[in-house]
Amino acid sequence: MQQVINGLFLGSIYALFALGYTLVFGVLDILNLAHAAVFMLASFAALVLVARLHLPILLALPLAMLFAGLLGMVLERVAFRPLRARGDSNVAGLISSLAVATVFEAVALEVWGPNVERFPFGTLPAEDPAHQLHLLGAVISRLQLTIMGVAVVLVLLLTYLVRRTRLGREVRAVAESPRAARVLGVDVDRVIAASFFISSALGGAAGVLYGLAFNSISPDMGRSVELKGLAVIIVGGMGSMPGAVIAGFALGLTEVLVVAHLGGSYRDAVSFAGLFLILVLRPRGLLGAASLREA
Amino acid sequence: MGEALAGFWDTYQSTVGYVGLNALLALSVYTSLSCGQLALGSSGFAALGAYAAALLTVQAHWPFPLVLLVALILPAAVAVPLGLPALRLHGVFLAIATIAFGEVVRIGLVNWDYVHGAQGIVAIPQEASVWMIWLALLLALLLLSRLRGSRWGFALEAVREDEPAARTLGIATTRYKLAMLVAGAALAGLAGALEAHFTFMVAPSGFTFGRVVEMLVFAVVGGTQRAWGPVLGAAFLTVLPEALREVAPRVGLEPGPLRLMVNGLVLLAVILFLPAGLASLPQRLRERRAAGRGA
Amino acid sequence: MSALRLEAVERTFGGVRAVDGASFAVGPGEVHGLIGPNGAGKTSVLNLVSGLLAPTAGRILLEGRPVHGLPPHRVAALGVARTFQNIRLFPELSARDNVVVGQHLRRRGASLAARLLALPSSRAEERAAREAAGALLGRVGLSERADEEARHLSYGEQRRVEIARALASDPRLLLLDEPTAGMNPGEVGAVATLIRGAAEGGRSVLLVEHNVRLVMEVCDRITVLDFGKVIAEGAPAEVARDPAVVAAYLGATP
């Protein structure tokens, strides 16, 4: 049971990260390979806010998310918008987001160096055994509870945004068909910029939470999560938000259980082999919503 | 004069060797790109070639030419059962499936005690010289460039531009895609083996996702219209950081981050402004000048 | 034996029957028109015959040989070539190179050794291929534009290149999908001549067209589709008089 809790905890972060990925894919049919770099930079931003400016973590998180969102908008303006007119924009977009990701990573390396940084002691209140939650024999630490809580809140907020607000409707319209949306009077450029903002803000939140969860922030922290995020959105169905969430939790659970029963080192290999099989057998994923637009 | 040249050679021969190796690896990605497939398994194939070669030399003392032959054939053989299911995927999905393959290989090697896991195999005798590397590269270039104008070459271009239309013209597209994947695997394996015997060691850390992305970047920056494009890209992006190493301290930046930043910016500039790569620069300038004269 | 025969061919997409129990035959050396209102299923029929789609029921026979369910390249190898409604030339290749690709099935290619050593035999082979492609382009009246990139050609020129490319494999059955869409009367006339010329020597042509006058002029027999069903088949004059056909074109369809 403890494993399940741990798995759900890890999964909530993966789900948050994957949501951002899948949102952009759903809207633009493009994989934003700079998502993981934004994830990483947001974590550093939170670190700076907490360590240098002594802000409480609960304030640093939304500020870091804002920073990430803005980065996402810059990314969209620089790397994706100029390519929209081109026919090969999918592969070209992939590569240009890769280019920006490289630049982001370079900046992080230059400013902070390659070593692992940690949040200063006292960022989170110390664990108090008397105040921990006990559920069916498992212990949920306050840290885990907080992180899962934040993740769930963000997912709910996003769901509300997409289902109930005008922006959400516009996003869904553009995802369906940009041309039709434009005819209906939707400002497609604005919607895409907004989607990137939201997507990157979510990715940034995932970054901060990940940094808190493992108390480890470094310029290459995005690498492993990047590939896992891809695995998650594929399994969940690219473009499908519920799919991303479910698959995110599933991955978290799988990882924890594999580590527990097979030993740590093969964990990722199992994930990737599984990913390969799913791609080959059922490329639509479990809840495959989007089909690739006709080439 | 002779002494100056000898001095130059001493300092830079390893760079020249690395250019050759990177060019071979870039070509291994190019073979699939030339028929429109984003297959990114080269790091896995290079690892197979490198490790097989290292083991055969160090443990079994096989003659080097035979070792190289195995390094060509083993990855090529693996590429067939991998490619048959994987090549049914398109675009980003194929990329991810092949990346997953590469990661499975790498993680497998990290966990394999016989090859010393993450430490890898060291003290491999230096059997590969710069001449050998460039000879291999030139042979590969010759083979690939001779495809142009042939029935095979035209078929590849057709598959790249419009696969379904190509099929209605009688082109068995899967066969061609598989053949290019196998060719790329062989090239990657050869490059891996040569590298192992040039740098005295092999380790899983040399075959990461980041490495194959680097190969892709070489190919894209150089240009994927002709076989010499990736070679140009590899040369440019291998030599540039070396040159920058001198510049870095003067600009007040660390060489590592500076190299990454330049890579990213060059890639971004190319994809935005010169999508057919550096190789297309002369043609673009000619067109620009002709247009200017006509105006 | 017919060059092409469809027997009760059906193709469903989701709930929609794009082709609904269609049966007709194209004789050897015949120019056969396939007409009908928009959405009647004409392009689906071409996709089924060329192998891009498999029928959900029924049979498709090429000179007596079943080809339904075969992948497109196998169907092409049996002697079928086609053009597309929305023009699918290879945009970055020249007109000539597009046609050379079309020669794929007919081209032997030089031996591997000759190719690698750049022996004269391989260069001769390449030259011959390019010249043959040039000749085909001459037949469609595009010799001077042979080395232009396909995407820089006009609409009408592109359609003609596509026809040349389809002819390059010397097919027994040529499928044309609205080859004159967007053309002026002069160009239409040229295509009509091309089609008649193509049918000489035993080649059959299945022509999907909206230009009814062209169809009447050029076709030996016509099949009319509506809602995926065959509603008439016969010589042009008969079909033109058929009340069902008139109703389909003029009637208020829901």
XYZ file of N, CA, C and O in Angstrom, chain C residues 169-247:
316
model
N 4.788 4.462 -66.536
C 4.962 3.041 -66.233
C 4.284 2.175 -67.276
O 4.207 0.961 -67.131
N 3.780 2.808 -68.341
C 3.112 2.075 -69.419
C 2.013 1.156 -68.860
O 2.046 -0.069 -69.035
N 1.048 1.736 -68.165
C 0.050 0.912 -67.482
C -0.969 0.315 -68.450
O -1.196 0.850 -69.535
N -1.593 -0.785 -68.067
C -2.663 -1.377 -68.852
C -3.971 -0.664 -68.520
O -4.890 -0.647 -69.327
N -4.044 -0.112 -67.284
C -5.258 0.576 -66.869
C -4.852 1.920 -66.288
O -4.052 1.988 -65.359
N -5.395 2.983 -66.842
C -5.061 4.332 -66.397
C -6.273 4.911 -65.689
O -7.373 4.942 -66.241
N -6.089 5.350 -64.456
C -7.180 5.938 -63.680
C -6.967 7.446 -63.616
O -5.949 7.904 -63.123
N -7.932 8.217 -64.112
C -7.775 9.667 -64.105
C -8.842 10.283 -63.229
O -10.035 10.072 -63.452
N -8.416 11.055 -62.222
C -9.370 11.648 -61.280
C -9.492 13.141 -61.541
O -8.667 13.928 -61.105
N -10.546 13.498 -62.261
C -10.830 14.898 -62.593
C -9.610 15.607 -63.178
O -9.176 16.627 -62.657
N -9.081 15.084 -64.272
C -7.852 15.655 -64.832
C -8.018 17.047 -65.422
O -7.030 17.723 -65.653
N -9.254 17.477 -65.693
C -9.373 18.794 -66.313
C -9.921 19.851 -65.370
O -10.262 20.951 -65.804
N -10.026 19.524 -64.095
C -10.561 20.509 -63.153
C -9.715 21.769 -63.200
O -8.500 21.718 -63.111
N -10.361 22.893 -63.372
C -9.643 24.159 -63.367
C -8.944 24.498 -64.663
O -8.141 25.419 -64.729
N -9.196 23.753 -65.718
C -8.510 24.048 -66.986
C -9.382 24.883 -67.912
O -10.606 24.792 -67.870
N -8.762 25.646 -68.799
C -9.528 26.381 -69.808
C -9.836 25.437 -70.983
O -9.235 24.373 -71.093
N -10.795 25.847 -71.846
C -11.242 24.937 -72.915
C -10.125 24.417 -73.805
O -10.151 23.258 -74.236
N -9.140 25.256 -74.062
C -8.023 24.807 -74.907
C -7.302 23.644 -74.259
O -7.003 22.613 -74.893
N -7.004 23.800 -72.969
C -6.304 22.746 -72.238
C -7.154 21.488 -72.171
O -6.649 20.369 -72.313
N -8.471 21.672 -71.982
C -9.348 20.505 -71.918
C -9.268 19.729 -73.218
O -9.189 18.496 -73.225
N -9.272 20.442 -74.331
C -9.167 19.796 -75.631
C -7.891 18.986 -75.747
O -7.888 17.847 -76.235
N -6.785 19.562 -75.258
C -5.505 18.851 -75.324
C -5.569 17.568 -74.508
O -5.070 16.515 -74.922
N -6.200 17.645 -73.340
C -6.306 16.447 -72.498
C -7.186 15.406 -73.171
O -6.897 14.201 -73.131
N -8.244 15.870 -73.844
C -9.106 14.911 -74.544
C -8.302 14.130 -75.576
O -8.408 12.902 -75.689
N -7.464 14.853 -76.328
C -6.616 14.186 -77.315
C -5.685 13.187 -76.647
O -5.493 12.067 -77.119
N -5.112 13.609 -75.520
C -4.221 12.738 -74.763
C -4.923 11.440 -74.369
O -4.375 10.346 -74.488
N -6.142 11.614 -73.859
C -6.865 10.430 -73.381
C -7.131 9.472 -74.519
O -6.935 8.254 -74.405
N -7.574 10.042 -75.656
C -7.826 9.159 -76.805
C -6.549 8.479 -77.233
O -6.523 7.284 -77.535
N -5.452 9.230 -77.235
C -4.169 8.638 -77.623
C -3.745 7.560 -76.656
O -3.197 6.523 -77.044
N -4.000 7.786 -75.361
C -3.579 6.816 -74.354
C -4.267 5.477 -74.546
O -3.702 4.419 -74.273
N -5.529 5.529 -75.046
C -6.289 4.281 -75.159
C -5.881 3.462 -76.368
O -6.258 2.296 -76.485
N -5.109 4.072 -77.257
C -4.658 3.274 -78.398
C -3.700 2.205 -77.925
O -2.977 2.378 -76.969
N -3.695 1.080 -78.613
C -2.767 0.019 -78.219
C -3.291 -0.803 -77.075
O -2.524 -1.485 -76.392
N -4.591 -0.751 -76.825
C -5.144 -1.690 -75.857
C -5.206 -1.219 -74.430
O -5.702 -1.916 -73.551
N -4.702 -0.012 -74.147
C -4.761 0.476 -72.773
C -6.183 0.913 -72.449
O -6.862 1.502 -73.288
N -6.664 0.647 -71.271
C -7.992 1.089 -70.846
C -7.864 2.314 -69.955
O -6.882 2.465 -69.238
N -8.897 3.162 -70.014
C -8.878 4.368 -69.195
C -10.176 4.449 -68.415
O -11.258 4.292 -68.982
N -10.067 4.676 -67.105
C -11.252 4.941 -66.288
C -11.185 6.411 -65.898
O -10.281 6.833 -65.181
N -12.129 7.174 -66.403
C -12.050 8.629 -66.283
C -13.140 9.150 -65.371
O -14.330 9.052 -65.685
N -12.755 9.709 -64.240
C -13.704 10.374 -63.356
C -13.708 11.838 -63.745
O -12.655 12.469 -63.810
N -14.869 12.370 -64.040
C -14.894 13.759 -64.506
C -16.209 14.433 -64.159
O -17.261 13.798 -64.080
N -16.125 15.778 -63.993
C -17.323 16.587 -63.829
C -17.702 17.250 -65.137
O -18.837 17.653 -65.327
N -16.714 17.376 -66.033
C -16.958 18.038 -67.315
C -17.716 17.087 -68.221
O -17.129 16.235 -68.901
N -19.046 17.226 -68.229
C -19.890 16.240 -68.904
C -19.658 16.232 -70.410
O -19.695 15.191 -71.056
N -19.392 17.401 -70.957
C -19.175 17.440 -72.401
C -17.954 16.625 -72.794
O -17.987 15.869 -73.760
N -16.887 16.782 -72.014
C -15.664 16.008 -72.282
C -15.968 14.523 -72.224
O -15.562 13.735 -73.092
N -16.726 14.139 -71.172
C -17.042 12.727 -70.994
C -17.824 12.191 -72.192
O -17.526 11.117 -72.733
N -18.794 12.949 -72.631
C -19.605 12.495 -73.775
C -18.744 12.316 -75.024
O -18.916 11.386 -75.800
N -17.793 13.224 -75.175
C -16.962 13.243 -76.383
C -15.975 12.085 -76.434
O -15.731 11.478 -77.448
N -15.384 11.819 -75.272
C -14.183 10.988 -75.240
C -14.467 9.536 -74.851
O -13.700 8.634 -75.197
N -15.582 9.310 -74.162
C -15.796 7.984 -73.595
C -16.570 7.056 -74.509
O -17.498 7.470 -75.205
N -16.176 5.772 -74.442
C -16.909 4.741 -75.179
C -18.134 4.309 -74.386
O -19.187 4.032 -74.961
N -17.969 4.201 -73.087
C -19.082 3.833 -72.217
C -18.988 4.667 -70.941
O -17.930 5.169 -70.580
N -20.127 4.800 -70.244
C -20.154 5.605 -69.023
C -20.895 4.846 -67.923
O -21.893 4.172 -68.200
N -20.389 4.963 -66.700
C -21.117 4.476 -65.530
C -21.476 5.689 -64.684
O -20.648 6.579 -64.513
N -22.706 5.705 -64.188
C -23.137 6.837 -63.367
C -23.331 6.368 -61.927
O -24.021 5.373 -61.669
N -22.730 7.070 -60.995
C -22.855 6.743 -59.579
C -23.699 7.791 -58.872
O -23.624 8.979 -59.207
N -24.454 7.357 -57.905
C -25.110 8.309 -57.016
C -25.231 7.649 -55.654
O -25.715 6.508 -55.562
N -24.781 8.332 -54.607
C -24.777 7.753 -53.257
C -24.098 6.391 -53.233
O -24.550 5.476 -52.555
N -23.036 6.249 -53.995
C -22.273 5.015 -53.943
C -22.876 3.883 -54.748
O -22.295 2.805 -54.831
N -24.046 4.096 -55.369
C -24.664 3.020 -56.151
C -24.578 3.347 -57.645
O -24.641 4.490 -58.056
N -24.515 2.282 -58.436
C -24.542 2.481 -59.887
C -25.988 2.681 -60.303
O -26.838 1.823 -60.059
N -26.284 3.823 -60.919
C -27.676 4.034 -61.334
C -27.856 3.929 -62.838
O -28.973 3.883 -63.320
N -26.756 3.886 -63.578
C -26.883 3.707 -65.029
C -25.531 3.295 -65.581
O -24.492 3.623 -65.026
N -25.554 2.581 -66.679
C -24.310 2.183 -67.353
C -24.610 1.984 -68.833
O -25.632 1.375 -69.171
N -23.754 2.495 -69.709
C -23.993 2.271 -71.133
C -23.272 3.287 -71.983
O -22.388 4.003 -71.525
N -23.667 3.356 -73.246
C -23.053 4.310 -74.162
C -23.470 5.723 -73.752
O -24.547 5.918 -73.182
N -22.663 6.708 -74.081
C -22.945 8.079 -73.641
C -24.355 8.557 -73.993
O -25.039 9.113 -73.141
N -24.778 8.294 -75.208
C -26.084 8.808 -75.621
C -27.206 8.218 -74.763
O -28.101 8.931 -74.315
N -27.143 6.884 -74.532
C -28.183 6.248 -73.712
C -28.222 6.853 -72.326
O -29.293 7.143 -71.785
N -27.011 6.967 -71.738
C -26.934 7.427 -70.356
C -27.478 8.848 -70.234
O -28.165 9.191 -69.268
N -27.202 9.644 -71.265
C -27.659 11.033 -71.189
C -29.174 11.112 -71.161
O -29.747 12.021 -70.580
N -29.806 10.113 -71.809
C -31.276 10.141 -71.881
C -31.911 9.512 -70.653
O -33.090 9.685 -70.416
N -31.132 8.751 -69.870
C -31.687 7.966 -68.761
C -32.316 8.893 -67.715
O -31.635 9.754 -67.146
N -33.598 8.719 -67.445
C -34.283 9.610 -66.479
C -33.673 9.557 -65.086
O -33.623 10.582 -64.397
N -33.200 8.399 -64.680
C -32.593 8.293 -63.352
C -31.371 9.198 -63.245
O -31.122 9.853 -62.224
N -30.607 9.263 -64.338
C -29.400 10.091 -64.346
C -29.781 11.563 -64.279
O -29.222 12.342 -63.505
N -30.767 11.908 -65.094
C -31.204 13.312 -65.099
C -31.674 13.707 -63.702
O -31.318 14.771 -63.185
N -32.452 12.813 -63.099
C -32.965 13.106 -61.753
C -31.830 13.284 -60.762
O -31.834 14.202 -59.936
